[in-house]
Coordinates of C-alpha atoms in Angstrom, one line a residue:
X140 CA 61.7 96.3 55.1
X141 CA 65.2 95.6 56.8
X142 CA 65.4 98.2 60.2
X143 CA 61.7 99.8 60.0
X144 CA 62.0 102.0 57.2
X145 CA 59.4 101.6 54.7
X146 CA 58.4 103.8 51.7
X147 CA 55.7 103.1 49.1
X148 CA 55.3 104.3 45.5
X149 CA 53.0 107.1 45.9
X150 CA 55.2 110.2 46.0
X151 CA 55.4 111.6 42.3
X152 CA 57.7 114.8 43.2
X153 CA 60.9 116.1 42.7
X154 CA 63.8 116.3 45.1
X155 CA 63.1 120.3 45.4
X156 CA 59.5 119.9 45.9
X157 CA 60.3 117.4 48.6
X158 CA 62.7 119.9 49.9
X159 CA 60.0 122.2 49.7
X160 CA 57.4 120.6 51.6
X161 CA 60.1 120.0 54.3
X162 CA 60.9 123.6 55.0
X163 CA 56.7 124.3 54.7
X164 CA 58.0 126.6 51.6
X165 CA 55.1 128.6 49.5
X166 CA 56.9 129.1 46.4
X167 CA 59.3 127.3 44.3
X168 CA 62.3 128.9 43.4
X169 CA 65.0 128.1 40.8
X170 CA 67.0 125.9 42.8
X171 CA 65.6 124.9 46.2
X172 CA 68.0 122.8 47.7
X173 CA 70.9 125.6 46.9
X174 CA 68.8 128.0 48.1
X175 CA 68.3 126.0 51.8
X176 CA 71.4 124.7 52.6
X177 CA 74.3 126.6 52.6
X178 CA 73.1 128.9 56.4
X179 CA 70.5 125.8 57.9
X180 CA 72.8 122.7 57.0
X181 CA 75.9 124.4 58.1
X182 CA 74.2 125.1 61.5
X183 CA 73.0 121.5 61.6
X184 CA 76.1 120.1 60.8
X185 CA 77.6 122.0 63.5
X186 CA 75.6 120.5 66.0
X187 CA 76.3 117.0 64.5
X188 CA 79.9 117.4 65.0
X189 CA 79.2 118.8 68.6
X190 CA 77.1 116.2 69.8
X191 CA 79.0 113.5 68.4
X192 CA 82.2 114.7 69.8
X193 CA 83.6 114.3 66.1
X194 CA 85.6 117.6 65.8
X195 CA 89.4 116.8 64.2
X196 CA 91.9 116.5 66.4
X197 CA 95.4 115.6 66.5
X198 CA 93.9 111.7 66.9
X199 CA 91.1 112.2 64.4
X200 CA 89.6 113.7 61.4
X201 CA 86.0 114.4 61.2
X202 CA 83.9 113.1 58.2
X203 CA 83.5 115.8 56.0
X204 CA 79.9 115.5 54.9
X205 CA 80.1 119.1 53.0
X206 CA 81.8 116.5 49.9
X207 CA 78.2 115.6 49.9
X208 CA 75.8 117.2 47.7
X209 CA 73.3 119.1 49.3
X210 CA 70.0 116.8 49.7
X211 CA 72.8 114.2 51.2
X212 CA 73.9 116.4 53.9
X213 CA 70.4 117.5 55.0
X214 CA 69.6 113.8 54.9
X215 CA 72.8 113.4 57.4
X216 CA 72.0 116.2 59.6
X217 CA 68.5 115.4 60.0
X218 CA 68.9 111.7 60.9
X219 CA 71.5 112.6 63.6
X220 CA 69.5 115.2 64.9
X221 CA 66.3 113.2 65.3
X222 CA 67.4 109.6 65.1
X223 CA 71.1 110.2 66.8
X224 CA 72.9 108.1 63.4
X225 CA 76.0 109.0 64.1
X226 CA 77.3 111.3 61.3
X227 CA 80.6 109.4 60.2
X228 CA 78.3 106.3 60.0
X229 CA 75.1 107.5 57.8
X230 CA 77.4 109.3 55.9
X231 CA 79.4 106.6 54.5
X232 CA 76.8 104.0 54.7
X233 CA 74.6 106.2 51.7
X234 CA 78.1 106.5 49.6
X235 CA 77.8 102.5 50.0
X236 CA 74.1 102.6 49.0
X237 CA 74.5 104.2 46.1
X238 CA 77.6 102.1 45.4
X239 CA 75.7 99.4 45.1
X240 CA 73.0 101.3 42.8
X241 CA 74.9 102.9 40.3
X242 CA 76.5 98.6 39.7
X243 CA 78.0 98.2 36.4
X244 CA 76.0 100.7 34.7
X245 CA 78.7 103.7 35.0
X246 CA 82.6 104.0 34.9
X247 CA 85.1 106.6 34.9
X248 CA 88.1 106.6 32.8
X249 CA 91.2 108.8 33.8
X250 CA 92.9 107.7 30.6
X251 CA 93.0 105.5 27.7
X252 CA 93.1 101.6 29.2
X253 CA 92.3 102.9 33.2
X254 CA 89.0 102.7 33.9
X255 CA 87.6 102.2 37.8
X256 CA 83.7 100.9 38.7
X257 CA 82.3 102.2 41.9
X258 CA 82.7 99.2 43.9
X259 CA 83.7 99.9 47.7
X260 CA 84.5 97.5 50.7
X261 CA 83.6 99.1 53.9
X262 CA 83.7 98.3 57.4
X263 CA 81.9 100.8 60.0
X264 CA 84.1 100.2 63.1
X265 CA 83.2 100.6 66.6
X266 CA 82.3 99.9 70.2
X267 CA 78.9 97.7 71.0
X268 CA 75.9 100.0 71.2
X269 CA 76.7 103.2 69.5
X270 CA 74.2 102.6 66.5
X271 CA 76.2 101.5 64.0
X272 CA 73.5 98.9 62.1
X273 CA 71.1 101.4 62.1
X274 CA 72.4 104.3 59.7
X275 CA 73.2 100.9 57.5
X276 CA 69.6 99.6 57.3
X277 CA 68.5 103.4 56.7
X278 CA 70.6 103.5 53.8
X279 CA 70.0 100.7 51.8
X280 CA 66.1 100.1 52.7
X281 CA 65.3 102.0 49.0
X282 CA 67.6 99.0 47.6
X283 CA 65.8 96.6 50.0
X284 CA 62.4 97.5 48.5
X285 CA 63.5 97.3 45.4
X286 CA 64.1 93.5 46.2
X287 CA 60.5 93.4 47.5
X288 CA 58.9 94.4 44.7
X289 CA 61.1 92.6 41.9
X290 CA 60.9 89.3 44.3
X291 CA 57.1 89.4 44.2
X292 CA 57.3 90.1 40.2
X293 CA 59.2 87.0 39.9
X294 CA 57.2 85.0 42.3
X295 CA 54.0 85.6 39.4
X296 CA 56.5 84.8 36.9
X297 CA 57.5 82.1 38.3
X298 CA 53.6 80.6 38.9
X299 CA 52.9 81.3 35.6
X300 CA 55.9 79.5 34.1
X301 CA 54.8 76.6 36.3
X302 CA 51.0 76.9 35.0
X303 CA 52.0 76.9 31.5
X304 CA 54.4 73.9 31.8
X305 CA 51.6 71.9 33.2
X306 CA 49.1 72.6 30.7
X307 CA 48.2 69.5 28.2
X308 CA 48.9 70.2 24.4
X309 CA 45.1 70.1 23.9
X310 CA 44.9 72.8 26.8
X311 CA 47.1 75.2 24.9
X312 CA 45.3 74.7 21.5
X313 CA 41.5 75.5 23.4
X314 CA 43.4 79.1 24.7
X315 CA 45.9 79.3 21.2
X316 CA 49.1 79.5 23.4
X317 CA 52.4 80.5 21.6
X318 CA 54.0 76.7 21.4
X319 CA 57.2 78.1 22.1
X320 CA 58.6 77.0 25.2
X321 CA 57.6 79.6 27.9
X322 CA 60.4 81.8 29.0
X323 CA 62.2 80.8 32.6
X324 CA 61.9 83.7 34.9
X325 CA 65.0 84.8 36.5
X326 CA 65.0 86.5 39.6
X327 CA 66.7 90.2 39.9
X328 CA 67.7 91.6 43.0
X329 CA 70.8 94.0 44.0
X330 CA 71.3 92.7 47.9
X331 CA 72.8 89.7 49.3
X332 CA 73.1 88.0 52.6
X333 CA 75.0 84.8 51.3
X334 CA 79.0 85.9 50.9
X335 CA 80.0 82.4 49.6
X336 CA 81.7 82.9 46.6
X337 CA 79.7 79.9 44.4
X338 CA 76.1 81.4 46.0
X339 CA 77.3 85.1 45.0
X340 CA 78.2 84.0 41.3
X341 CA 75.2 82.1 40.8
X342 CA 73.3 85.4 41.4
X343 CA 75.5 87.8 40.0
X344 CA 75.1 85.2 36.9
X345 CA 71.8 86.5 36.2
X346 CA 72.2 89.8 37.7
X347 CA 75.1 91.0 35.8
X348 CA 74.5 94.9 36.9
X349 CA 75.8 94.0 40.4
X350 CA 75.1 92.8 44.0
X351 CA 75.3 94.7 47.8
X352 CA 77.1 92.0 50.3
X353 CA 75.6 93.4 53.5
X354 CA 77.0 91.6 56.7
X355 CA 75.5 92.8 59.8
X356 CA 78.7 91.4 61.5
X357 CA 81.5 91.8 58.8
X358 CA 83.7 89.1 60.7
X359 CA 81.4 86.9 59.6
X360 CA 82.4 87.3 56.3
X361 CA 86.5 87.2 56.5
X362 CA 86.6 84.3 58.7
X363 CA 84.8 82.2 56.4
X364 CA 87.2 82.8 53.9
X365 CA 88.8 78.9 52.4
X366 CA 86.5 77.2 54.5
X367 CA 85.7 74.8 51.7
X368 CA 88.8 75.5 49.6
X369 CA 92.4 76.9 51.1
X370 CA 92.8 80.1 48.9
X371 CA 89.7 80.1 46.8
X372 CA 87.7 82.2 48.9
X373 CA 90.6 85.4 49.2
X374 CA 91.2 85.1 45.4
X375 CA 87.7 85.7 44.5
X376 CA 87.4 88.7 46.7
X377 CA 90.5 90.6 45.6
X378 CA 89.8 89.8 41.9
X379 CA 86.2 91.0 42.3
X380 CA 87.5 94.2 44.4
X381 CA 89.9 94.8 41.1
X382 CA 87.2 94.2 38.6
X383 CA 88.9 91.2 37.1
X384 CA 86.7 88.9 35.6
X385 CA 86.0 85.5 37.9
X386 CA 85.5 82.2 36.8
X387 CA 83.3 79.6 39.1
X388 CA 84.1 75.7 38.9
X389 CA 80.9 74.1 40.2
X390 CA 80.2 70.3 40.9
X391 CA 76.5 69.9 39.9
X392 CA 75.9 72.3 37.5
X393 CA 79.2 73.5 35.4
X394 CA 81.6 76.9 35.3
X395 CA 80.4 80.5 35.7
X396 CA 82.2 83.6 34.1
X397 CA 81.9 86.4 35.3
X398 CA 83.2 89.1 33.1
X399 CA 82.8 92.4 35.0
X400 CA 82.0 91.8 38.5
X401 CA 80.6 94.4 40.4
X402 CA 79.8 93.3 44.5
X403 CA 80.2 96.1 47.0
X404 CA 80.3 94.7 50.8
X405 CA 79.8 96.7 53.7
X406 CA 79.1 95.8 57.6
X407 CA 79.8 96.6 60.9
X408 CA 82.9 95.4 63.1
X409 CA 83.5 95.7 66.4
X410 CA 87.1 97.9 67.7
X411 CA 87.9 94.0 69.3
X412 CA 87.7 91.8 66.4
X413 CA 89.9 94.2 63.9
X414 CA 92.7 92.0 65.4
X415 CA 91.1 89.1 63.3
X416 CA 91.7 91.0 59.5
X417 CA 95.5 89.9 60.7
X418 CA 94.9 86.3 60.2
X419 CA 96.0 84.4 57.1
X420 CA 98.4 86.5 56.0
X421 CA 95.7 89.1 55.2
X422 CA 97.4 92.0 56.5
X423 CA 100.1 91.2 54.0
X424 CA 98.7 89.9 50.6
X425 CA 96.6 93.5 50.3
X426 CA 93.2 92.5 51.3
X427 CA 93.0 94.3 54.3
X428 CA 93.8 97.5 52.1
X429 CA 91.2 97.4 50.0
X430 CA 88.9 98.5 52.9
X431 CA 88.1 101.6 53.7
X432 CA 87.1 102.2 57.9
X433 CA 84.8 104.4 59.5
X434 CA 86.1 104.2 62.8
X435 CA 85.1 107.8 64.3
X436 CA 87.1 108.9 67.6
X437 CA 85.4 110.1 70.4
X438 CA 82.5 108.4 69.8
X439 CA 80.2 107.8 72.8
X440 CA 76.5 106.5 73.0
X441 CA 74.1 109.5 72.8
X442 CA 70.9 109.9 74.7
X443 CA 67.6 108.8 73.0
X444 CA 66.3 112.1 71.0
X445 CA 62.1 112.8 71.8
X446 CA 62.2 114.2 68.2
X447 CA 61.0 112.0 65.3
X448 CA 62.6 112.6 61.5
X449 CA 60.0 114.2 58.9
X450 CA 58.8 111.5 56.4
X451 CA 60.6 113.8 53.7
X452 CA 63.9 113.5 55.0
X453 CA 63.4 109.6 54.1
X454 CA 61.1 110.1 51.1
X455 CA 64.3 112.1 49.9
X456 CA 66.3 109.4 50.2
X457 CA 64.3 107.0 48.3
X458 CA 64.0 109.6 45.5
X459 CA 67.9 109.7 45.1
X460 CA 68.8 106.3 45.2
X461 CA 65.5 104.9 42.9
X462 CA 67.1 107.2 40.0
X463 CA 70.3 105.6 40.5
X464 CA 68.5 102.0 40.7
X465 CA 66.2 103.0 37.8
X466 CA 69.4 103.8 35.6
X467 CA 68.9 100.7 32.6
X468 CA 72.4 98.5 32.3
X469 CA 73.6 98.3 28.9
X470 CA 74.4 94.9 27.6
X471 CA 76.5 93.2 24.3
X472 CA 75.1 90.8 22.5
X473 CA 76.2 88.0 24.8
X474 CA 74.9 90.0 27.8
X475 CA 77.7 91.4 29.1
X476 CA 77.9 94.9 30.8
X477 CA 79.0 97.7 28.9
X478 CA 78.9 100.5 31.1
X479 CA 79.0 104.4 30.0
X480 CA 82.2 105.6 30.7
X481 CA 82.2 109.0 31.7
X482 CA 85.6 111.3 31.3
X483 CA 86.8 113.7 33.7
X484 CA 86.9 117.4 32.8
X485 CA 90.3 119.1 32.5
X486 CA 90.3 120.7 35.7
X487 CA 89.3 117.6 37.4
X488 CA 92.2 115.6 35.8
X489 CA 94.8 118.7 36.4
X490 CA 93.7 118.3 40.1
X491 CA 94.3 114.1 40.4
X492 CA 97.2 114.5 39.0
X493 CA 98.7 117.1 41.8
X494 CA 97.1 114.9 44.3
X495 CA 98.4 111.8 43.1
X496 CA 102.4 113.3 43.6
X497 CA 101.5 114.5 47.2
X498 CA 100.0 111.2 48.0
X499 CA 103.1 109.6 46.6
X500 CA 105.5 111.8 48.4
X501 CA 103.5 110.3 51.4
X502 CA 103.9 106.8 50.1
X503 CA 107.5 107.4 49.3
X504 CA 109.1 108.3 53.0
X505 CA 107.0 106.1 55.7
X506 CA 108.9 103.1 56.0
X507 CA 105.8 101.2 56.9
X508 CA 104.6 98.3 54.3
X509 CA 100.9 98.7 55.5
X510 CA 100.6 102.1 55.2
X511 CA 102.2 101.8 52.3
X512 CA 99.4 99.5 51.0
X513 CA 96.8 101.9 52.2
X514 CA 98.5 104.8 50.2
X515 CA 98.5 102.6 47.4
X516 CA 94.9 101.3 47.1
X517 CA 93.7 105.1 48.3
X518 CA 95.0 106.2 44.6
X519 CA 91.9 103.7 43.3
X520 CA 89.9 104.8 45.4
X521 CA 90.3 108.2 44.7
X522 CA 88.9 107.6 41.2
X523 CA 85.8 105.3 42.6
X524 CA 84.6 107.8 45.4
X525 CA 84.9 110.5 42.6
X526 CA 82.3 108.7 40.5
X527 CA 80.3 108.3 43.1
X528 CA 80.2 111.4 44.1
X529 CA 79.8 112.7 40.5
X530 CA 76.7 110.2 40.0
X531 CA 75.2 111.5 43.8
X532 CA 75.1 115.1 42.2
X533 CA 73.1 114.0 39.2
X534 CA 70.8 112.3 41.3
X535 CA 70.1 115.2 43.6
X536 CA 69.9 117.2 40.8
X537 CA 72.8 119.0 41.4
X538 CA 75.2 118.2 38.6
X539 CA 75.7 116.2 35.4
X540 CA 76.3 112.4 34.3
X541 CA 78.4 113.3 31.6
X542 CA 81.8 113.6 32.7
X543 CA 83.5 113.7 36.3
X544 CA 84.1 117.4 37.2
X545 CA 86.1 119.3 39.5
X546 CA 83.5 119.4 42.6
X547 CA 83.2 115.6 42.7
X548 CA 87.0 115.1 42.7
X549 CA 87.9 117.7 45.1
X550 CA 84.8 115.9 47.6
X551 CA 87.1 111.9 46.5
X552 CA 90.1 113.7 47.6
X553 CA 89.0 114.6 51.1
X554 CA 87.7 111.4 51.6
X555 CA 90.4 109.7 50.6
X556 CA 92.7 111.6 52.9
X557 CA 89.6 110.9 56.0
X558 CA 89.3 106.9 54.9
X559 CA 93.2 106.9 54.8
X560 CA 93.6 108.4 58.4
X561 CA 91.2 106.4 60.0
X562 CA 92.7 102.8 58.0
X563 CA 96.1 103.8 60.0
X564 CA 94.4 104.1 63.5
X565 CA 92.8 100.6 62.3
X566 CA 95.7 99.5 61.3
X567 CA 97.4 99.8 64.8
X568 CA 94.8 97.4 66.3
X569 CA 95.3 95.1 63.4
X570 CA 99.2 95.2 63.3
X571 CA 101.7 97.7 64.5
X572 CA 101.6 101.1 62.6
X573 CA 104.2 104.0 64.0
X574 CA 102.5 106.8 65.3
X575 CA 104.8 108.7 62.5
X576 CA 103.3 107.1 59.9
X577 CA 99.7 108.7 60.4
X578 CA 101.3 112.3 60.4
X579 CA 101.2 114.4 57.1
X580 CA 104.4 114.9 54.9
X581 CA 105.3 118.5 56.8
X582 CA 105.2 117.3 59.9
X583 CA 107.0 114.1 59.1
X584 CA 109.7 115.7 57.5
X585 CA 109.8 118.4 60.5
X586 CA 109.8 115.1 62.8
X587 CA 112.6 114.1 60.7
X588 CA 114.5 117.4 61.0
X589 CA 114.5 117.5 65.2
X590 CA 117.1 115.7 66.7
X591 CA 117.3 112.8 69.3
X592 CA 116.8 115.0 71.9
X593 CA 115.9 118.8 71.9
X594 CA 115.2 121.9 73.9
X595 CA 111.8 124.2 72.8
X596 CA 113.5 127.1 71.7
X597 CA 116.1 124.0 69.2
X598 CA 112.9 123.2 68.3
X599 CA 111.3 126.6 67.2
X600 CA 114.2 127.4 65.3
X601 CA 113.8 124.3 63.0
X602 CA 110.2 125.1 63.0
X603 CA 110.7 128.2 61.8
X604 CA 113.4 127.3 58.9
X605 CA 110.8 124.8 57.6
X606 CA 107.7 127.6 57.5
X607 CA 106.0 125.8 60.5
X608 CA 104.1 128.8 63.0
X609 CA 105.7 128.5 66.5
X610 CA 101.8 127.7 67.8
X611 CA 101.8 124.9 65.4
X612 CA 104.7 123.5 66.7
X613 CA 103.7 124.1 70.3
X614 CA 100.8 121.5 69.7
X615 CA 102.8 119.8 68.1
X616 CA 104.7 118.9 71.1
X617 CA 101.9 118.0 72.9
X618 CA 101.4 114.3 71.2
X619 CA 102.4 111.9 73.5
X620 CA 102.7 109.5 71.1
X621 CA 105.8 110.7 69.7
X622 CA 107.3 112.9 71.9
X623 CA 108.4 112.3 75.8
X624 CA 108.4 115.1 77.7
X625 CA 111.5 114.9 80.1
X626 CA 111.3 118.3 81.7
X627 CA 110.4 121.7 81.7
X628 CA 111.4 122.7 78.0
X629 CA 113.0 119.4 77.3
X630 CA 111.8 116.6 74.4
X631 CA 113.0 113.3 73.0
X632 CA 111.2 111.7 70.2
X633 CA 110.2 108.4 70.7
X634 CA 111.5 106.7 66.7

């Protein structure tokens, strides 16, 4: 198993008995993980965001892990607390996990011809040596055995096939074999290594639920893009990022169609190389928006901890995912995906649709066409992470896999406003972003309001007619990045 973590097949209980056994509980109550979390994961969580220096700021937003169901943010607290995962990282790297689990075997639909998948690109963003790879390999190591187990199932498959093909006619008629032509195994797996479009489709061929693209080092992967063929590499990523089916022209052995691609990607980058995303027009023909960046601020290298995490915490884990992975794809008669489409609840859809006109009010007045992009793509987002989320409930036995309700939306909403925040501070190492840009819509249109050049108490007064609290403003004042300070009492906005 990839990064040491290793689970076998022996642990027939429930997510609340494993809960249970955790907290050394003697009874079983109705509902467990409720009934644990709301005082000890708050007070764990706490100490995450301590620790990790990860407290929003004017510069930064934390993660907010409490989008997460329960299970998922005991699972985040205790691997930061005893393994140091930094909580930004493990957080998003199990959204990505069970990304890749759920493949084309769910959708939502927000209305009639607008369905989204649950396919994500991520890129966990950082300096060296702050343990970025690790909360990744925790992650997807219940995928990774998967791959194990169904590799080693082909492998006898595959003798077999190879034992029958070799037997003589008279052989077959001594043990009465079927004479129809043995069946060639095909083997089934979820991750993938190989990003090159042709290797990818061959797979995904006969793995039509989905693949995991896990780069290690995520530049890697853009900078091989049109290696082979000037264009062909960035069209098959953003038409497998929209779910638009892909067609494959190979030399040796003929086309592949790909109807409904699913192919998550997720790796780690370093702050240095963001620079790179700029290349080839990238920045500009939307690829780089499709993203979404962990790229927590404040992050430093934590001490080792002398603490080692309980077995549960990772037996847990593997519980959540494996019903996710053991979900059975639904298939036409020509083998294509048909995945169950679940609705959204009323509330859920009254709530989009109010986020939806803030985040286009936001779209509407920054003059920037990269954050414009990232306001854009964040609306599909929005209805991916929701699934997700929805899907992450079920699993934890927290929730329904019926229809998208309110909880799960409310959770896509805040982290579409977190993955949105940190793609602008990304964005101003990939290409210049205003500072104004990453503000929210009251404080841009208060920005707006001050003139060239002000004195506090000009200021307050503004403040004031627009609803803003004079302490508000007062910290307000204090970002650098938009303000000078000239002297005592005296400002001058910087655009």
């Amino acid at each position: 198993m990839g990064g040491g973590y290793h689970m076998n097949n022996q642990i027939p209980l429930s997510n609340q008995e494993i809960l249970e056994q955790f907290e050394g509980a003697s009874e079983v109550s109705d509902n467990v993980i409720g009934s644990i979390n709301d005082q000890q994961i708050n007070e764990e969580l706490s100490v995450c965001e301590t620790d990790a220096t990860q407290v929003e700021t004017g510069q930064g937003m934390a993660f907010p892990v409490d989008v997460l169901p329960y299970a998922l943010q005991r699972i985040v607290a205790e691997t930061h607390q005893h393994l140091t995962f930094p909580v930004d990282y493990i957080a998003a790297s199990l959204l990505c996990a069970a990304s890749m689990s759920i493949g084309n075997t769910y959708r939502v639909q927000f209305k009639e011809g607008w369905q989204e998948n649950a396919v994500l690109y991520m890129a966990l963003v950082g300096r060296p040596g702050i343990n970025k790879s690790h909360p990744l390999n925790f992650a997807l190591a219940p995928i990774r055995e998967q791959d194990g187990q169904t590799l080693a199932h082909y492998v006898r498959e595959r003798d077999e096939y190879r034992r029958l093909l070799a037997t003589t006619q008279s052989e077959r008629d001594q043990v009465a074999i079927n004479e129809e032509p043995p069946i060639i195994p095909v083997p089934r797996k979820v991750l993938m290594g190989d990003f090159t479009p042709e290797a990818l489709a061959s797979v995904h061929d006969e793995n039509p639920r989905g693949l995991g693209v896990h780069c290690d080092e995520l530049a890697a992967w853009f900078k091989n893009f049109n290696r082979y063929k000037a264009g062909s590499d960035m069209e098959f990523w953003l038409s497998s990022w929209s779910g638009a089916p892909i067609s494959i022209d190979r030399k040796l052995s003929g086309s592949l169609l790909i109807p409904k691609p699913f192919i998550t990607v997720v790796g780690t980058m370093q702050d240095g190389v963001l620079h790179e995303l700029a290349k080839d027009r990238r920045d500009q023909n939307g690829f780089v928006d499709r993203i979404l960046f962990v790229k927590p601020v404040g992050l430093r290298k934590e001490y080792w901890s002398d603490t080692d995490l309980n077995p549960q915490i990772t037996a847990l884990w593997f519980q959540i995912l494996t019903r996710l992975l053991d979900v059975p794809l639904m298939v036409d008669d020509n083998g294509c995906p048909c995945p169950r489409i679940l609705p959204y609840t009323r509330e859920a859809r009254e709530f989009l649709f109010n986020w939806q006109r803030s985040n286009a009010d936001h779209c509407n007045v920054t003059k920037n066409d990269s954050v414009r992009g990232i306001y854009s793509k964040i609306e599909v987002y929005v209805h991916r992470l929701a699934l997700i989320l929805q899907l992450l409930q079920w699993a934890c036995e927290e929730g329904n896999n019926a229809e998208v309700g309110l909880t799960a939306v409310q959770g896509a909403a805040d982290l579409a406003e977190y993955f949105r925040e940190s793609a602008i501070r990304s964005y101003s190492i990939i290409a210049p972003v205003c500072p104004v840009d990453r503000l929210t819509l009251d404080k841009k249109r208060l920005y707006d309001a001050l003139p060239k050049e002000f004195a506090t108490p000009q200021g307050l007064e503004i403040a004031e007619r627009m609803g803003v609290p004079e302490r508000t403003f007062q910290r307000f004042l204090t970002d650098k990045e938009i303000f000078d300070h000239i002297c005592r009492g005296s400002f001058k906005k910087k655009f």
